[in-house]
Amino acid sequence: MSTGWLDDDTALFVRYGDAFVPRRREQLDIVCDLLGELPRPVVLELGCGDGRLTERLLGRLPEVRVTAVDASARMLRLARIRLAGFAERVALRRVGMEEDGALRRVGMEEDGALRRVGMEEDGALCRVGMEEGGALCRVGGEEDGAPGGGPYGAVVTSLAVHHLDDRAKQALYRRVRAALAPGGAFVMADLVSPVGPAPLALAAARWDAEVAAADPAATLPFESARWNTFRFPDPVDRPTGVGEHLTWLARAGFADADVCWLYAGHAVFHSRRPGRSEETA
């Protein structure tokens, strides 16, 4: 399944992303705040882009190692530059949401160190799609059904899942849960669909206002690109309502699914895989 994301979108987002995403720094800080006591200090980030959230995670959580995946080789090259100071704690992988095996679990503890992949070496890059089961596949690790659960203490994602259709979102949630260790957290910052005309109009207006307030120079490119999907629906964007997300997370077996932040049609969700004692009760 193609997300329809183009190179021009990448260039525009890299340049103006801090303005195009309402209160972006606040969102990233909240994601980090929600990763308190993790059962394992190993985090998977889905759709890392140029590494803004990855950088914040590694800076805020010094004990954590991160595997960060994205479909775009260009984004990953930028991420590698941004994350050069964290080379021993981060692994970058090329992963496309539209390809098979998207949630592939990557082994990170082999050889006693976190393996880093050179983004310019196409032959070394793993090509899998985020909504498929293989994306959380780990080399030599536990299977999804094993009593110990998956290898990750947390899975995080920002502005990626809304590119999937509803069926793929639900499949993703099931696989994310399987990839988490018992007690592990799933934190998602993403675009959501307001319900009804009045909330939709409010979200659209607040989004426009936030862009202008964050960087007046970003207003013209934001409007020219018709980036506000609440005003200009785009098949690339497939946001879902908050209620649907919470229902699907619960059905996938997550506990305590909740919305921790919501503004201008953007939300931060938190849920967790139940602890081992809860799963066996």
XYZ file of N, CA and C in Angstrom:
843
model
N 0.848 -1.193 0.000
C 0.000 0.000 0.000
C 0.877 1.234 0.000
N 0.744 2.076 -0.987
C 1.552 3.287 -1.080
C 0.967 4.391 -0.216
N 1.859 5.101 0.500
C 1.397 6.231 1.306
C 1.226 7.483 0.464
N 1.817 7.512 -0.741
C 1.711 8.682 -1.593
C 2.623 9.817 -1.194
N 3.505 9.612 -0.225
C 4.426 10.652 0.238
C 5.504 10.868 -0.812
N 5.759 12.124 -1.192
C 6.672 12.450 -2.281
C 7.933 13.125 -1.745
N 8.975 13.172 -2.581
C 10.210 13.838 -2.190
C 9.983 15.307 -1.881
N 9.071 15.940 -2.619
C 8.770 17.351 -2.346
C 8.173 17.522 -0.952
N 7.357 16.545 -0.538
C 6.795 16.582 0.812
C 7.904 16.496 1.850
N 8.869 15.614 1.586
C 9.995 15.464 2.506
C 10.756 16.769 2.660
N 11.089 17.413 1.533
C 11.848 18.659 1.577
C 11.093 19.742 2.348
N 9.798 19.849 2.092
C 8.990 20.866 2.753
C 8.887 20.590 4.248
N 8.708 19.320 4.593
C 8.534 18.975 5.999
C 9.837 19.149 6.777
N 10.953 18.792 6.165
C 12.233 18.969 6.841
C 12.476 20.444 7.132
N 12.118 21.299 6.186
C 12.373 22.734 6.366
C 11.407 23.391 7.345
N 10.136 23.011 7.258
C 9.120 23.728 8.028
C 8.384 22.853 9.041
N 8.868 21.660 9.298
C 8.142 20.731 10.155
C 7.825 21.265 11.536
N 8.751 22.030 12.125
C 8.496 22.555 13.467
C 7.313 23.509 13.498
N 7.005 24.128 12.358
C 5.836 25.015 12.272
C 4.607 24.260 11.786
N 4.797 23.335 10.849
C 3.658 22.619 10.261
C 2.963 21.708 11.271
N 3.687 21.229 12.266
C 3.111 20.349 13.286
C 2.754 21.197 14.499
N 1.485 21.304 14.856
C 1.094 22.155 15.979
C 1.815 21.780 17.274
N 2.505 22.748 17.855
C 3.170 22.581 19.144
C 4.041 21.323 19.146
N 4.873 21.234 18.146
C 5.648 20.011 17.927
C 6.561 19.673 19.097
N 7.272 20.651 19.613
C 8.186 20.373 20.718
C 7.429 19.857 21.928
N 6.260 20.440 22.178
C 5.440 19.978 23.295
C 5.023 18.527 23.081
N 4.619 18.179 21.862
C 4.245 16.794 21.573
C 5.399 15.846 21.843
N 6.591 16.181 21.369
C 7.743 15.298 21.539
C 8.099 15.136 23.010
N 8.001 16.224 23.764
C 8.292 16.135 25.201
C 7.286 15.238 25.907
N 6.026 15.304 25.504
C 5.011 14.468 26.134
C 5.271 12.996 25.830
N 5.658 12.689 24.591
C 6.010 11.306 24.268
C 7.107 10.814 25.208
N 8.129 11.615 25.405
C 9.218 11.225 26.305
C 8.743 11.106 27.748
N 7.892 12.034 28.172
C 7.374 11.997 29.546
C 6.614 10.708 29.829
N 5.996 10.147 28.800
C 5.181 8.942 28.983
C 6.008 7.658 29.026
N 7.311 7.781 28.780
C 8.193 6.611 28.831
C 8.960 6.633 30.146
N 8.257 6.313 31.204
C 8.869 6.332 32.529
C 9.635 5.056 32.811
N 9.058 4.202 33.628
C 9.682 2.926 33.979
C 9.394 1.917 32.867
N 10.398 1.594 32.074
C 10.235 0.630 30.992
C 10.740 -0.741 31.433
N 10.064 -1.808 31.010
C 10.532 -3.142 31.391
C 11.867 -3.514 30.763
N 12.193 -2.895 29.639
C 13.486 -3.080 28.983
C 13.896 -1.737 28.392
N 15.166 -1.370 28.465
C 15.604 -0.044 27.975
C 15.852 -0.035 26.470
N 14.920 -0.610 25.737
C 15.052 -0.757 24.292
C 13.761 -0.249 23.649
N 13.884 0.717 22.738
C 12.724 1.374 22.134
C 12.779 1.217 20.624
N 11.627 0.936 20.031
C 11.480 0.937 18.573
C 10.676 2.162 18.174
N 11.202 2.945 17.233
C 10.450 4.080 16.696
C 10.061 3.792 15.256
N 8.781 3.888 14.955
C 8.245 3.642 13.623
C 8.041 4.973 12.901
N 8.618 5.111 11.706
C 8.473 6.343 10.939
C 9.253 7.478 11.558
N 10.564 7.310 11.706
C 11.373 8.279 12.459
C 11.647 9.573 11.703
N 11.446 9.590 10.364
C 11.732 10.798 9.599
C 13.189 11.202 9.730
N 13.417 12.494 9.958
C 14.792 12.985 10.054
C 15.349 12.901 11.466
N 14.644 12.207 12.367
C 15.207 11.898 13.677
C 14.917 12.884 14.781
N 13.900 13.737 14.614
C 13.610 14.720 15.666
C 13.195 14.035 16.973
N 12.230 13.126 16.890
C 11.793 12.428 18.096
C 12.894 11.514 18.610
N 13.604 10.841 17.715
C 14.702 9.964 18.125
C 15.725 10.737 18.954
N 16.092 11.915 18.465
C 17.056 12.755 19.173
C 16.551 13.121 20.561
N 15.267 13.460 20.634
C 14.697 13.821 21.937
C 14.686 12.628 22.888
N 14.343 11.460 22.375
C 14.342 10.256 23.209
C 15.734 9.962 23.764
N 16.724 9.983 22.899
C 18.084 9.646 23.314
C 18.652 10.684 24.272
N 18.271 11.954 24.089
C 18.734 13.003 24.982
C 18.056 12.974 26.334
N 16.754 12.694 26.341
C 15.988 12.695 27.589
C 16.142 11.407 28.384
N 16.417 10.296 27.700
C 16.456 8.983 28.358
C 17.827 8.349 28.110
N 18.818 8.701 28.892
C 20.200 8.292 28.603
C 20.459 6.798 28.712
N 19.577 6.059 29.360
C 19.768 4.619 29.492
C 19.155 3.830 28.344
N 18.439 4.513 27.458
C 17.663 3.846 26.419
C 18.461 3.717 25.124
N 18.252 2.587 24.426
C 18.740 2.387 23.066
C 17.543 2.378 22.129
N 17.724 2.873 20.925
C 16.606 3.044 19.996
C 16.932 2.414 18.647
N 15.983 1.644 18.118
C 15.993 1.283 16.709
C 14.947 2.161 16.038
N 15.363 2.954 15.058
C 14.472 3.894 14.385
C 14.359 3.502 12.913
N 13.117 3.402 12.424
C 12.894 2.940 11.058
C 12.073 3.954 10.279
N 12.341 4.019 8.978
C 11.583 4.910 8.094
C 11.704 4.394 6.663
N 10.711 4.734 5.835
C 10.703 4.274 4.444
C 11.632 5.083 3.553
N 11.944 6.301 3.951
C 12.654 7.232 3.086
C 14.166 7.186 3.327
N 14.921 6.833 2.281
C 16.377 6.853 2.390
C 16.874 8.271 2.658
N 16.205 9.256 2.049
C 16.612 10.648 2.257
C 16.427 11.056 3.714
N 15.284 10.720 4.293
C 15.047 11.027 5.699
C 16.074 10.340 6.584
N 16.388 9.097 6.277
C 17.331 8.357 7.109
C 18.746 8.928 7.014
N 19.118 9.431 5.856
C 20.417 10.096 5.746
C 20.468 11.333 6.646
N 19.369 12.092 6.660
C 19.298 13.263 7.537
C 19.311 12.846 8.998
N 18.607 11.750 9.302
C 18.578 11.259 10.677
C 19.966 10.829 11.130
N 20.711 10.192 10.247
C 22.050 9.734 10.618
C 22.944 10.913 10.966
N 22.815 12.002 10.223
C 23.588 13.214 10.533
C 23.161 13.776 11.885
N 21.850 13.893 12.072
C 21.327 14.456 13.319
C 21.740 13.626 14.532
N 21.800 12.317 14.369
C 22.005 11.414 15.500
C 23.442 10.938 15.637
N 24.367 11.591 14.941
C 25.759 11.147 14.947
C 26.341 11.067 16.357
N 25.904 11.941 17.230
C 26.410 11.937 18.598
C 25.899 10.796 19.444
N 24.916 10.055 18.921
C 24.341 8.929 19.662
C 24.599 7.600 18.947
N 25.654 7.533 18.161
C 25.868 6.389 17.270
C 25.879 5.054 17.993
N 26.336 5.026 19.236
C 26.425 3.757 19.961
C 25.086 3.319 20.544
N 24.082 4.186 20.472
C 22.799 3.859 21.094
C 21.641 3.832 20.111
N 21.930 4.008 18.817
C 20.837 4.054 17.852
C 21.170 3.204 16.637
N 20.165 2.488 16.136
C 20.266 1.752 14.876
C 19.209 2.299 13.939
N 19.592 2.608 12.701
C 18.671 3.137 11.715
C 18.392 2.067 10.664
N 17.110 1.910 10.337
C 16.720 0.912 9.348
C 15.756 1.528 8.349
N 15.867 1.127 7.086
C 14.924 1.587 6.067
C 13.729 0.643 6.019
N 12.564 1.176 6.343
C 11.351 0.370 6.440
C 10.199 1.147 5.825
N 9.556 0.584 4.801
C 8.429 1.252 4.171
C 7.107 0.679 4.630
N 6.175 1.536 5.003
C 4.889 1.071 5.512
C 4.121 0.241 4.497
N 4.357 0.513 3.206
C 3.572 -0.154 2.180
C 4.145 -1.510 1.781
N 5.282 -1.907 2.358
C 5.933 -3.141 1.953
C 5.722 -4.256 2.972
N 5.999 -5.478 2.547
C 5.790 -6.629 3.416
C 6.746 -6.586 4.605
N 6.246 -7.066 5.734
C 7.094 -7.234 6.904
C 7.430 -5.965 7.631
N 6.506 -4.993 7.680
C 6.853 -3.651 8.138
C 7.276 -3.511 9.573
N 6.780 -4.278 10.500
C 7.160 -4.092 11.903
C 8.233 -5.078 12.307
N 9.243 -5.194 11.522
C 10.296 -6.177 11.762
C 11.066 -5.866 13.030
N 11.118 -6.862 13.902
C 11.840 -6.690 15.150
C 13.319 -6.879 14.899
N 14.086 -5.853 15.218
C 15.511 -5.852 14.913
C 16.296 -6.218 16.160
N 17.195 -7.202 16.034
C 18.046 -7.558 17.157
C 19.040 -6.448 17.441
N 19.107 -5.981 18.685
C 19.954 -4.846 19.002
C 21.051 -5.188 19.996
N 20.908 -6.303 20.671
C 21.882 -6.586 21.712
C 23.005 -7.502 21.244
N 22.957 -7.960 19.964
C 24.010 -8.844 19.495
C 25.371 -8.168 19.577
N 26.385 -8.996 19.863
C 27.771 -8.531 19.956
C 27.951 -7.488 21.045
N 26.995 -7.415 21.958
C 27.146 -6.524 23.102
C 26.951 -5.057 22.795
N 26.558 -4.727 21.597
C 26.400 -3.315 21.259
C 25.264 -3.143 20.276
N 24.727 -1.961 20.246
C 23.669 -1.635 19.293
C 24.271 -1.469 17.914
N 23.788 -2.244 16.946
C 24.363 -2.202 15.604
C 23.820 -0.998 14.846
N 24.680 -0.280 14.138
C 24.282 0.873 13.354
C 24.458 0.539 11.883
N 23.473 0.859 11.070
C 23.503 0.538 9.650
C 23.790 1.795 8.851
N 24.735 1.723 7.903
C 25.022 2.857 7.038
C 23.902 3.061 6.046
N 23.300 4.246 6.044
C 22.128 4.474 5.212
C 22.465 4.533 3.728
N 23.744 4.778 3.412
C 24.084 4.874 1.996
C 24.306 3.497 1.374
N 24.341 2.456 2.194
C 24.603 1.112 1.698
C 23.279 0.413 1.456
N 22.721 0.585 0.257
C 21.392 0.070 -0.018
C 21.283 -1.420 0.202
N 22.356 -2.152 -0.068
C 22.287 -3.593 0.100
C 22.143 -4.022 1.533
N 22.494 -3.148 2.478
C 22.414 -3.504 3.888
C 21.089 -3.115 4.510
N 20.267 -2.412 3.749
C 19.040 -1.880 4.322
C 17.922 -2.904 4.277
N 17.203 -2.983 5.359
C 16.084 -3.902 5.439
C 14.850 -3.220 4.874
N 14.176 -3.856 3.915
C 13.004 -3.267 3.284
C 11.763 -4.024 3.740
N 11.018 -3.442 4.665
C 9.803 -4.076 5.142
C 8.735 -3.011 5.332
N 7.472 -3.430 5.378
C 6.385 -2.478 5.499
C 5.827 -2.431 6.901
N 5.521 -1.238 7.407
C 5.209 -1.084 8.819
C 3.951 -1.792 9.252
N 2.991 -1.951 8.346
C 1.735 -2.551 8.767
C 1.744 -4.072 8.723
N 2.867 -4.686 8.261
C 2.949 -6.141 8.165
C 3.653 -6.715 9.381
N 3.504 -8.036 9.564
C 3.988 -8.679 10.776
C 5.488 -8.721 10.914
N 6.236 -8.811 9.823
C 7.671 -8.994 9.925
C 8.412 -7.795 10.456
N 7.767 -6.630 10.529
C 8.471 -5.416 10.921
C 8.964 -5.462 12.339
N 8.367 -6.278 13.157
C 8.820 -6.409 14.532
C 9.564 -7.713 14.728
N 10.141 -8.244 13.664
C 10.834 -9.515 13.717
C 12.264 -9.319 14.191
N 12.665 -10.019 15.195
C 13.982 -9.878 15.760
C 14.812 -11.114 15.461
N 16.083 -10.922 15.171
C 16.965 -12.036 14.873
C 17.261 -12.788 16.158
N 16.969 -14.081 16.147
C 17.338 -14.922 17.268
C 16.610 -14.605 18.548
N 15.456 -13.953 18.505
C 14.756 -13.572 19.719
C 13.547 -14.426 19.984
N 12.740 -13.971 20.922
C 11.535 -14.691 21.267
C 10.511 -14.534 20.166
N 9.683 -15.534 19.997
C 8.576 -15.413 19.064
C 7.469 -14.601 19.721
N 6.563 -14.060 18.867
C 5.500 -13.215 19.397
C 4.686 -13.921 20.467
N 4.502 -15.219 20.333
C 3.666 -15.935 21.286
C 4.401 -16.421 22.510
N 5.706 -16.170 22.610
C 6.480 -16.670 23.735
C 6.052 -15.999 25.026
N 6.174 -16.705 26.172
C 5.728 -16.138 27.447
C 6.417 -14.837 27.802
N 7.683 -14.659 27.372
C 8.395 -13.441 27.731
C 7.986 -12.228 26.934
N 7.168 -12.403 25.908
C 6.751 -11.287 25.083
C 7.838 -10.869 24.117
N 7.675 -9.676 23.535
C 8.619 -9.176 22.541
C 9.824 -8.514 23.178
N 10.722 -7.988 22.352
C 11.992 -7.466 22.868
C 11.962 -6.020 23.316
N 10.896 -5.287 23.023
C 10.924 -3.843 23.222
C 10.244 -3.413 24.513
N 10.896 -2.478 25.201
C 10.268 -1.875 26.363
C 9.241 -0.842 25.976
N 9.377 -0.291 24.766
C 8.399 0.671 24.256
C 8.473 0.709 22.739
N 7.336 1.016 22.127
C 7.254 1.340 20.707
C 6.646 2.730 20.620
N 7.274 3.607 19.851
C 6.780 4.973 19.702
C 6.656 5.299 18.218
N 5.810 6.240 17.900
C 5.663 6.687 16.522
C 5.071 8.089 16.507
N 5.457 8.860 15.517
C 4.959 10.226 15.388
C 4.631 10.520 13.931
N 3.388 10.877 13.677
C 2.926 11.309 12.354
C 3.219 10.282 11.265
N 2.943 9.022 11.552
C 3.133 7.961 10.568
C 1.893 7.113 10.387
N 1.229 6.759 11.479
C 0.145 5.776 11.422
C -1.055 6.293 10.630
N -1.254 7.601 10.576
C -2.424 8.123 9.855
C -2.335 7.906 8.346
N -1.186 7.470 7.854
C -1.069 7.134 6.431
C -1.635 5.746 6.126
N -1.892 4.946 7.150
C -2.447 3.610 6.955
C -3.968 3.668 6.923
N -4.591 2.719 6.214
C -6.045 2.634 6.274
C -6.464 1.978 7.591
N -7.759 1.950 7.850
C -8.235 1.499 9.154
C -7.874 0.041 9.438
N -7.975 -0.798 8.433
C -7.644 -2.213 8.631
C -6.169 -2.382 8.966
N -5.320 -1.644 8.266
C -3.880 -1.735 8.521
C -3.517 -1.176 9.889
N -4.202 -0.130 10.325
C -3.957 0.395 11.672
C -4.230 -0.675 12.724
N -5.354 -1.363 12.582
C -5.708 -2.380 13.568
C -4.709 -3.540 13.572
N -4.263 -3.942 12.382
C -3.259 -5.003 12.296
C -1.943 -4.544 12.939
N -1.593 -3.288 12.717
C -0.386 -2.736 13.313
C -0.447 -2.802 14.830
N -1.573 -2.427 15.410
C -1.691 -2.416 16.871
C -1.509 -3.819 17.446
N -2.045 -4.813 16.783
C -1.880 -6.186 17.268
C -0.416 -6.591 17.253
N 0.282 -6.201 16.207
C 1.678 -6.592 16.084
C 2.585 -5.791 17.017
N 2.238 -4.542 17.236
C 3.000 -3.755 18.201
C 2.880 -4.381 19.590
N 1.678 -4.762 19.966
C 1.507 -5.400 21.280
C 2.368 -6.649 21.399
N 2.389 -7.469 20.356
C 3.178 -8.697 20.385
C 4.668 -8.410 20.496
N 5.110 -7.262 19.999
C 6.529 -6.922 20.019
C 6.988 -6.336 21.344
N 6.050 -5.960 22.189
C 6.387 -5.352 23.473
C 6.617 -6.403 24.547
N 7.547 -6.119 25.433
C 7.679 -6.917 26.645
C 6.459 -6.657 27.528
N 6.072 -7.614 28.383
C 4.979 -7.347 29.321
C 5.239 -6.056 30.099
N 4.230 -5.211 30.148
C 4.373 -3.911 30.790
C 4.919 -2.829 29.890
N 5.269 -3.180 28.641
C 5.828 -2.206 27.713
C 4.797 -1.205 27.231
N 5.266 -0.022 26.837
C 4.383 1.084 26.458
C 4.354 1.277 24.949
N 3.186 1.649 24.444
C 3.034 2.095 23.061
C 2.564 3.537 23.107
N 3.380 4.446 22.581
C 3.058 5.876 22.593
C 3.029 6.364 21.156
N 1.916 6.969 20.781
C 1.713 7.401 19.402
C 1.270 8.857 19.366
N 2.016 9.689 18.662
C 1.600 11.063 18.369
C 1.169 11.089 16.910
N -0.053 11.540 16.651
C -0.513 11.450 15.265
C -1.685 12.391 14.998
N -1.972 12.511 13.712
C -3.133 13.246 13.229
C -4.379 12.411 13.501
N -5.438 13.048 13.993
C -6.697 12.355 14.237
C -7.830 13.103 13.541
N -8.928 12.419 13.330
C -10.060 12.994 12.610
C -11.088 13.561 13.579
N -11.322 14.876 13.552
C -12.391 15.435 14.383
C -13.743 14.881 13.947
N -14.656 14.785 14.894
C -15.975 14.226 14.619
C -16.996 15.356 14.533
N -17.543 15.564 13.354
C -18.573 16.583 13.183
C -18.026 17.879 12.617
N -18.897 18.695 12.000
C -18.467 19.925 11.311
C -17.813 20.953 12.225
N -18.384 21.170 13.417
C -17.836 22.206 14.296
C -16.430 21.839 14.790
N -16.208 20.633 15.310
C -14.833 20.274 15.696
C -13.857 20.282 14.520
N -14.330 19.896 13.333
C -13.460 19.904 12.153
C -13.032 21.331 11.816
N -13.989 22.258 11.812
C -13.677 23.658 11.511
C -12.729 24.246 12.554
N -12.936 23.888 13.816
C -12.066 24.387 14.880
C -10.643 23.858 14.721
N -10.515 22.575 14.449
C -9.183 21.981 14.276
C -8.455 22.630 13.104
N -9.168 22.855 12.014
C -8.552 23.477 10.841
C -8.075 24.894 11.161
N -8.924 25.670 11.843
C -8.575 27.051 12.166
C -7.400 27.121 13.140
N -7.411 26.250 14.155
C -6.324 26.264 15.134
C -5.004 25.824 14.494
N -5.093 24.898 13.562
C -3.872 24.447 12.873
C -3.277 25.610 12.083
N -4.096 26.317 11.319
C -3.611 27.482 10.574
C -2.968 28.499 11.509
N -3.637 28.772 12.624
C -3.144 29.778 13.555
C -1.818 29.362 14.180
N -1.665 28.083 14.490
C -0.423 27.607 15.094
C 0.755 27.744 14.139
N 0.525 27.460 12.858
C 1.594 27.601 11.874
C 2.050 29.054 11.801
N 1.103 29.973 11.717
C 1.438 31.395 11.628
C 2.165 31.875 12.875
N 1.771 31.381 14.044
C 2.396 31.807 15.290
C 3.802 31.226 15.439
N 3.997 29.978 14.980
C 5.294 29.319 15.134
C 6.349 29.910 14.211
N 5.947 30.230 12.971
C 6.900 30.752 11.986
C 6.114 31.424 10.864
N 5.993 32.745 10.889
C 5.226 33.434 9.843
C 5.707 33.100 8.434
N 6.995 32.807 8.276
C 7.523 32.472 6.953
C 6.998 31.130 6.459
N 6.467 30.316 7.354
C 5.952 28.996 6.961
C 4.516 29.068 6.450
N 3.836 30.189 6.671
C 2.425 30.285 6.322
C 2.178 30.100 4.828
N 2.942 30.794 3.994
C 2.739 30.695 2.547
C 3.008 29.282 2.025
N 4.139 28.636 2.367
C 4.335 27.259 1.894
C 3.297 26.291 2.451
N 2.849 26.513 3.662
C 1.809 25.673 4.263
C 0.519 25.771 3.461
N 0.150 26.996 3.105
C -1.074 27.200 2.334
C -0.909 26.747 0.888
N 0.242 27.030 0.295
C 0.473 26.655 -1.102
C 0.465 25.144 -1.291
N 0.994 24.433 -0.313
C 1.025 22.964 -0.376
C -0.297 22.340 0.031
N -1.250 23.181 0.460
C -2.553 22.679 0.934
C -2.340 21.595 1.982
N -1.468 21.922 2.950
C -1.030 20.943 3.946
C -2.114 20.636 4.972
N -2.993 21.587 5.229
C -4.032 21.399 6.244
C -5.094 20.455 5.692
N -4.974 19.187 6.035
C -5.854 18.165 5.466
C -7.303 18.331 5.911
N -7.543 19.095 6.953
C -8.924 19.350 7.371
C -9.610 20.355 6.443
N -8.814 21.150 5.752
C -9.365 22.053 4.734
C -9.261 21.434 3.338
N -8.197 20.708 3.099
C -7.932 20.139 1.777
C -7.679 18.637 1.916
N -8.732 17.845 1.979
C -8.551 16.389 2.147
C -7.626 15.821 1.078
N -6.744 14.934 1.531
C -5.721 14.354 0.667
C -5.704 12.848 0.904
N -5.713 12.034 -0.141
C -5.688 10.581 0.060
C -4.446 10.079 0.778
N -3.398 10.894 0.821
C -2.204 10.518 1.584
C -2.520 10.438 3.069
N -3.427 11.296 3.531
C -3.782 11.364 4.949
C -5.079 10.607 5.200
N -5.039 9.661 6.145
C -6.212 8.849 6.468
C -6.450 8.857 7.973
N -6.612 10.053 8.560
C -6.772 10.100 10.014
C -8.057 9.428 10.463
N -8.018 8.910 11.659
C -9.148 8.219 12.264
C -9.521 8.935 13.555
N -10.774 8.808 13.959
C -11.227 9.450 15.187
C -10.596 8.860 16.433
N -10.539 9.665 17.480
C -9.958 9.232 18.755
C -10.651 7.978 19.278
N -11.981 7.966 19.204
C -12.729 6.829 19.726
C -12.369 5.525 19.058
N -12.204 5.558 17.738
C -11.822 4.343 17.017
C -10.445 3.849 17.454
N -9.504 4.765 17.582
C -8.163 4.360 18.018
C -8.218 3.671 19.380
N -8.941 4.260 20.327
C -9.002 3.682 21.667
C -9.669 2.305 21.645
N -10.705 2.168 20.831
C -11.375 0.867 20.710
C -10.444 -0.174 20.117
N -9.743 0.190 19.065
C -8.844 -0.763 18.399
C -7.674 -1.150 19.299
N -7.152 -0.205 20.064
C -6.065 -0.521 20.990
C -6.536 -1.524 22.049
N -7.742 -1.309 22.575
C -8.278 -2.242 23.565
C -8.491 -3.624 22.956
N -9.023 -3.671 21.744
C -9.240 -4.955 21.082
C -7.926 -5.680 20.804
N -6.871 -4.917 20.574
C -5.563 -5.516 20.301
C -4.919 -6.072 21.567
N -5.521 -5.796 22.720
C -5.006 -6.339 23.969
C -4.227 -5.360 24.816
N -4.299 -4.064 24.469
C -3.631 -3.063 25.288
C -4.487 -2.703 26.497
N -3.824 -2.314 27.559
C -4.501 -1.840 28.768
C -4.320 -0.332 28.887
N -5.260 0.304 29.571
C -5.158 1.723 29.918
C -4.946 2.632 28.716
N -5.560 2.304 27.593
C -5.433 3.160 26.405
C -6.100 4.506 26.674
N -5.381 5.580 26.384
C -5.913 6.902 26.704
C -5.296 7.944 25.785
N -5.958 9.099 25.703
C -5.424 10.262 25.004
C -4.834 11.186 26.062
N -3.557 11.488 25.943
C -2.869 12.300 26.941
C -2.728 13.756 26.523
N -2.943 14.022 25.244
C -2.806 15.385 24.715
C -3.592 15.460 23.419
N -4.301 16.588 23.193
C -5.098 16.735 21.975
C -5.219 18.215 21.649
N -4.838 18.562 20.412
C -4.945 19.961 19.999
C -4.883 20.038 18.477
N -5.776 20.829 17.897
C -5.765 21.123 16.456
C -5.726 19.850 15.607
N -6.456 18.846 16.032
C -6.522 17.608 15.263
C -5.292 16.733 15.378
N -4.460 16.969 16.360
C -3.274 16.157 16.630
C -3.375 15.629 18.059
N -2.980 14.378 18.269
C -3.159 13.750 19.569
C -1.952 12.898 19.932
N -1.789 12.704 21.232
C -0.792 11.762 21.747
C -1.529 10.700 22.548
N -1.364 9.450 22.142
C -1.995 8.311 22.800
C -0.957 7.537 23.606
N -1.404 6.947 24.691
C -0.570 6.039 25.478
C -1.370 4.788 25.816
N -0.737 3.650 25.663
C -1.332 2.386 26.107
C -0.184 1.471 26.495
N -0.492 0.352 27.106
C 0.582 -0.544 27.530
C 0.148 -1.990 27.377
N 1.131 -2.830 27.120
C 0.871 -4.263 27.177
C 0.756 -4.643 28.651
N -0.279 -5.390 29.042
C -0.400 -5.758 30.452
C 0.845 -6.487 30.946
N 1.110 -6.331 32.247
C 2.233 -7.045 32.844
C 2.007 -8.543 32.841
N 3.068 -9.289 33.103
C 2.981 -10.737 33.039
C 1.917 -11.298 33.997
N 1.823 -10.732 35.195
C 0.836 -11.217 36.163
C -0.586 -10.934 35.683
N -0.777 -9.804 34.980
C -2.106 -9.474 34.438
C -2.473 -10.409 33.295
N -1.482 -10.742 32.458
C -1.765 -11.600 31.293
C -2.076 -13.026 31.695
N -1.506 -13.472 32.813
C -1.724 -14.860 33.241
C -2.862 -14.992 34.240
N -3.426 -13.854 34.657
C -4.507 -13.902 35.658
C -5.779 -14.490 35.046
